[in-house]
Amino acid sequence: MVPRKGIQPVTFDTTDTISSSSFNVFQKLCFCKTRLGEIIAVNGVERGFRWDGVSDTVDILGIDAPAAGPTIATAVTQTGGSDNNITAIAAASGTGTYKLTLSNASHGLSNGDVILVGNVVGTGALPAALNGKKFTLENVSGANVELVDTTHSGTYTSGGTWTVDGEGATKSDKDMDGGYSLAYRYKDGSSTPVYSSLSPATVVSANTNDKFSWSDIAYTSNARVTTIELFRTTAAVTNVFYKVGEIANNASGSTTTFADDKLGDEALLDKTGDDVTLIHAKPPQDLTLIGRRQVPPPTDMAYVVMFQDRYFYFGVVNYSSGTVTTTNGSKTITGDGTSWTSDMVDRYIEVDGQKTSVKITDVDNSSQIKVETAPTVSASSKTYVIYPEKSRRRQILYSYIDEPESVPETNSITLQENAGDDDDIVGAMPYGPFLYILGQRHKYALSYSRNPALDGSVRFLDDRGAFNQYCWDYFENEAFLMDDSGCYLFDGKESKTISAPIQDIFRREGSGDKIDYTKSRNFFVKVDRPQEKVYFFVSYKGDTGDYPTRSLVYNIRRQTWDPMHYPLQVSGASSIEKDGESRMILGGENEKVLLLDEGNTDIITSEATGTVTGATGTTLTDSGASFTSAMVGTSVYITDGTGKGQRRTITAQSSTQLTVAAWDTNPDTTSTYTVGAIEWNWRTTSFGMSATGDREDRQVEIKFNPTSSAKSMDLRFYYNNDTSPMTHETSFGFGDAVEIKDTNKEDVVIHMEQDRSGAVGSSTGIERYPFDGLYTHHSTNDHQVAIELRGTAGAQAPEIQRVDVQGVDPPQGGTG
């Protein structure tokens, strides 16, 4: 048995602050890496962000579509600054072809050019022969042009327009055949561009040779948008849009115009790639969104994972930070200690003492909201909860392939309740061909081939789930998870409990260490692959802070457990490469990043020891010490004297004084301490004591590796399932290495130093302590015993090689 190794601050060559933007800390951000190496993050409280992996700023997640369509006017196309009108049509002398007289003599046309003619009014065959048709020109002279291969017929009355080939609209009436639809969208400047959805379309009629003049094109304040793209359909088409132009975005501007949209339908039909977009894939059979698919991800979902190149968003947040004040009849609710966001509009608030939940209609600021229905009670300092519409609890939204920022509400899956318990969706685990959807107490398997909406299926698996999205990890084709029933292994087919040896910790009744389920939303699981261990990070009842300071460590090969305790709160874990090997790091409080299993001390590189010269309820003073700021965040442990066994995390320091959380018993000048050392303990189950009526020869024999520096451990006895150790009647010495001192008589102190000062001989590494006694069926004496070893690891880590409890019966269960 060896104590855990230390946790040490990670030193990076360089560090950069990626963004100065602050995000709501009520729910921690869930990060997901995309196939392009970008990072997206959501928290279900406000809109998430996207980081490109290079720049020092982040972008808000998704690009909002323009709220309204453009304003469109149509007019005759102009060439050279003048309208392209026809003022007369006659038969050409000698050839009998159509000769047109143009109003714009500076038309720039030449023999061989092609024009489109339209809007001619006349009699006979003339209108039908000319309108909507293209002609090659000859005998161009001044304002007159002649049309090749035509024969004049009929009489010209009025009207007529022309445009050069490739320009000008085709006649289309919005009330008769659908007209033209025009819309625009935003585009960012990334190497793989991200777009907004198309704006609502503006539908207009047009005459042949008309051009389109755009106005009321709204700039966006979204700084990531660099370009506005303008799209138009061909005549009488509603589903296919073609890009006709683009404008640079002005994030501080209001609106702009575009006056030179005169491309003809045939020119539009030649466009390809991103210059063409559909509204729906293949209507009416397939109404999959295309041109309006780029809806930003939901702001009310706390988690995101990638599976088969799509991104799945899920998990609601019940926001309850601070308290609220309501006034009878007023639709305004004020908060104290709240950090409300604009994304909470359309969510619901329940206030303690109010009979119904009400919809939020506006967020004035972080501490004031307006609701749809006024409260009926005036009250202050009330608890409350804000949550999305309740159907979101069991809903998952998913993106388009490789488009994490395109998540329309139509891409939705809702879990059907078929287990008699509609627990919330709290996690999703990509694992092989399935996305396993995790409820708090259940598990489902989602699979699909191309599109979840078209060929996807969801089936119920079993009644094991997870506390949250962070309570699972993989190792060698198996997943390890944690829920309110304990820790378990999942192999893709069935769930198998692995926490039976420590199950008492998960039971709500009984004594001893117990899981604090009120903090379970911050629990997490992480596999240390090189060490072949799984860390289940939890909080016990009585632990301070909202985040774990403990982990239940499962050795995968040995199938054994080691509970571990850390001096500070940790909120997450990850892996990095250090010196060519994978190492596990922890995210700790006060912005610390810590390397796991590094050295024999916590936070500082070597332990500091000394004797207390003074103390108050929250301080420890050693007038001869030189405490440093590096000690903040690590532990101080009272190793002997008054207050022995207390461990406190250091929150502040001066050169001779440490500030800590309140002591249970104030140390005094009899107390010794160590800073940075790692507290450890080990306790057996209960052993039976035979009811023979004879005095039994009982003893504990401990074999250990002697230390080169001063180090000791305590042996303690717990009789008859008592939660407190037995206190010995008198102090006593058992040779050079074992003693019971005048103070702290519950501890049998075993000195481990090989050459202990003042001792007659060197430690051999084997020490014994007898605890004789008798027990009969008719007596009320002690009938079972558990033993505990405890101490600290610092300059040297104690190595306990064997513990032999002699003269007792096999274990009878107990605290474990």
mmCIF file of C-alpha atoms in Angstrom, residues 250-366:
data_model
loop_
_atom_site.group_PDB
_atom_site.id
_atom_site.type_symbol
_atom_site.label_atom_id
_atom_site.label_comp_id
_atom_site.label_asym_id
_atom_site.label_seq_id
_atom_site.Cartn_x
_atom_site.Cartn_y
_atom_site.Cartn_z
ATOM 1 C CA ASN A 250 -20.309 47.231 -41.894
ATOM 2 C CA ALA A 251 -20.776 46.052 -38.307
ATOM 3 C CA SER A 252 -21.482 49.580 -37.124
ATOM 4 C CA GLY A 253 -23.780 50.481 -39.999
ATOM 5 C CA SER A 254 -27.540 50.289 -40.428
ATOM 6 C CA THR A 255 -28.688 49.468 -43.976
ATOM 7 C CA THR A 256 -27.343 49.618 -47.503
ATOM 8 C CA THR A 257 -28.463 49.307 -51.141
ATOM 9 C CA PHE A 258 -27.543 47.406 -54.276
ATOM 10 C CA ALA A 259 -28.676 48.998 -57.548
ATOM 11 C CA ASP A 260 -27.059 46.934 -60.283
ATOM 12 C CA ASP A 261 -28.893 43.595 -60.219
ATOM 13 C CA LYS A 262 -29.558 43.042 -63.947
ATOM 14 C CA LEU A 263 -28.397 39.481 -64.628
ATOM 15 C CA GLY A 264 -30.704 37.556 -66.909
ATOM 16 C CA ASP A 265 -32.167 34.162 -66.084
ATOM 17 C CA GLU A 266 -29.842 32.289 -68.408
ATOM 18 C CA ALA A 267 -26.816 33.833 -66.728
ATOM 19 C CA LEU A 268 -28.171 32.758 -63.356
ATOM 20 C CA LEU A 269 -28.660 29.205 -64.569
ATOM 21 C CA ASP A 270 -24.944 28.994 -65.352
ATOM 22 C CA LYS A 271 -23.995 29.489 -61.685
ATOM 23 C CA THR A 272 -22.757 26.573 -59.555
ATOM 24 C CA GLY A 273 -21.478 25.683 -56.073
ATOM 25 C CA ASP A 274 -22.056 28.126 -53.239
ATOM 26 C CA ASP A 275 -23.529 30.608 -55.739
ATOM 27 C CA VAL A 276 -26.663 28.439 -55.814
ATOM 28 C CA THR A 277 -28.845 27.447 -52.875
ATOM 29 C CA LEU A 278 -32.149 25.662 -52.425
ATOM 30 C CA ILE A 279 -34.781 26.317 -49.816
ATOM 31 C CA HIS A 280 -35.780 22.645 -49.576
ATOM 32 C CA ALA A 281 -33.939 19.596 -50.901
ATOM 33 C CA LYS A 282 -36.553 18.090 -53.245
ATOM 34 C CA PRO A 283 -40.034 19.439 -52.600
ATOM 35 C CA PRO A 284 -42.620 18.235 -52.051
ATOM 36 C CA GLN A 285 -41.195 14.777 -51.213
ATOM 37 C CA ASP A 286 -38.112 15.894 -49.295
ATOM 38 C CA LEU A 287 -38.514 19.150 -47.374
ATOM 39 C CA THR A 288 -35.064 19.022 -45.778
ATOM 40 C CA LEU A 289 -33.950 22.615 -45.256
ATOM 41 C CA ILE A 290 -31.031 23.815 -47.370
ATOM 42 C CA GLY A 291 -30.966 27.584 -47.782
ATOM 43 C CA ARG A 292 -32.507 28.146 -44.350
ATOM 44 C CA ARG A 293 -30.738 25.379 -42.479
ATOM 45 C CA GLN A 294 -28.130 27.687 -40.900
ATOM 46 C CA VAL A 295 -30.055 28.308 -37.689
ATOM 47 C CA PRO A 296 -27.698 28.944 -34.733
ATOM 48 C CA PRO A 297 -27.588 26.187 -32.101
ATOM 49 C CA PRO A 298 -30.071 26.381 -29.220
ATOM 50 C CA THR A 299 -29.102 28.630 -26.339
ATOM 51 C CA ASP A 300 -31.065 26.577 -23.795
ATOM 52 C CA MET A 301 -29.123 23.303 -24.155
ATOM 53 C CA ALA A 302 -26.084 22.738 -21.976
ATOM 54 C CA TYR A 303 -24.161 20.018 -23.807
ATOM 55 C CA VAL A 304 -22.864 19.169 -27.271
ATOM 56 C CA VAL A 305 -21.159 16.050 -28.699
ATOM 57 C CA MET A 306 -20.094 15.029 -32.200
ATOM 58 C CA PHE A 307 -21.348 11.736 -33.649
ATOM 59 C CA GLN A 308 -20.968 10.627 -37.272
ATOM 60 C CA ASP A 309 -20.007 14.159 -38.331
ATOM 61 C CA ARG A 310 -23.123 15.739 -36.848
ATOM 62 C CA TYR A 311 -23.322 17.710 -33.620
ATOM 63 C CA PHE A 312 -25.970 16.838 -31.042
ATOM 64 C CA TYR A 313 -27.225 19.413 -28.517
ATOM 65 C CA PHE A 314 -29.176 18.441 -25.390
ATOM 66 C CA GLY A 315 -29.672 18.934 -21.655
ATOM 67 C CA VAL A 316 -31.565 21.788 -19.990
ATOM 68 C CA VAL A 317 -30.373 24.012 -17.174
ATOM 69 C CA ASN A 318 -32.515 24.908 -14.175
ATOM 70 C CA TYR A 319 -31.104 28.316 -13.321
ATOM 71 C CA SER A 320 -31.531 29.290 -9.669
ATOM 72 C CA SER A 321 -28.685 31.616 -8.686
ATOM 73 C CA GLY A 322 -29.614 34.254 -6.089
ATOM 74 C CA THR A 323 -33.102 35.242 -4.952
ATOM 75 C CA VAL A 324 -35.986 37.298 -6.360
ATOM 76 C CA THR A 325 -38.458 39.956 -5.256
ATOM 77 C CA THR A 326 -41.993 40.085 -6.663
ATOM 78 C CA THR A 327 -44.709 42.706 -6.385
ATOM 79 C CA ASN A 328 -48.391 41.847 -6.549
ATOM 80 C CA GLY A 329 -49.753 42.986 -9.923
ATOM 81 C CA SER A 330 -46.377 43.982 -11.380
ATOM 82 C CA LYS A 331 -44.906 42.121 -14.330
ATOM 83 C CA THR A 332 -41.391 43.164 -13.281
ATOM 84 C CA ILE A 333 -39.342 40.770 -11.146
ATOM 85 C CA THR A 334 -36.043 41.865 -9.637
ATOM 86 C CA GLY A 335 -33.171 39.645 -8.585
ATOM 87 C CA ASP A 336 -30.419 39.716 -6.012
ATOM 88 C CA GLY A 337 -27.264 37.743 -6.805
ATOM 89 C CA THR A 338 -28.621 36.873 -10.243
ATOM 90 C CA SER A 339 -26.893 36.912 -13.616
ATOM 91 C CA TRP A 340 -29.831 36.694 -15.987
ATOM 92 C CA THR A 341 -29.144 36.726 -19.726
ATOM 93 C CA SER A 342 -31.132 37.921 -22.738
ATOM 94 C CA ASP A 343 -31.354 34.300 -23.895
ATOM 95 C CA MET A 344 -33.773 33.607 -21.044
ATOM 96 C CA VAL A 345 -36.605 35.296 -22.938
ATOM 97 C CA ASP A 346 -39.391 32.735 -23.567
ATOM 98 C CA ARG A 347 -38.222 30.548 -20.704
ATOM 99 C CA TYR A 348 -40.330 30.082 -17.576
ATOM 100 C CA ILE A 349 -39.794 31.158 -13.983
ATOM 101 C CA GLU A 350 -41.214 29.507 -10.880
ATOM 102 C CA VAL A 351 -41.023 31.514 -7.659
ATOM 103 C CA ASP A 352 -41.397 30.006 -4.222
ATOM 104 C CA GLY A 353 -44.862 30.862 -2.953
ATOM 105 C CA GLN A 354 -46.368 31.495 -6.413
ATOM 106 C CA LYS A 355 -48.869 28.920 -7.649
ATOM 107 C CA THR A 356 -47.869 28.833 -11.320
ATOM 108 C CA SER A 357 -44.874 29.301 -13.545
ATOM 109 C CA VAL A 358 -44.896 32.327 -15.857
ATOM 110 C CA LYS A 359 -43.212 33.059 -19.165
ATOM 111 C CA ILE A 360 -40.351 35.564 -19.349
ATOM 112 C CA THR A 361 -41.033 38.176 -22.026
ATOM 113 C CA ASP A 362 -38.020 40.447 -21.597
ATOM 114 C CA VAL A 363 -34.707 40.656 -19.754
ATOM 115 C CA ASP A 364 -33.995 44.265 -18.847
ATOM 116 C CA ASN A 365 -30.624 43.471 -17.297
ATOM 117 C CA SER A 366 -28.891 40.797 -15.245
#
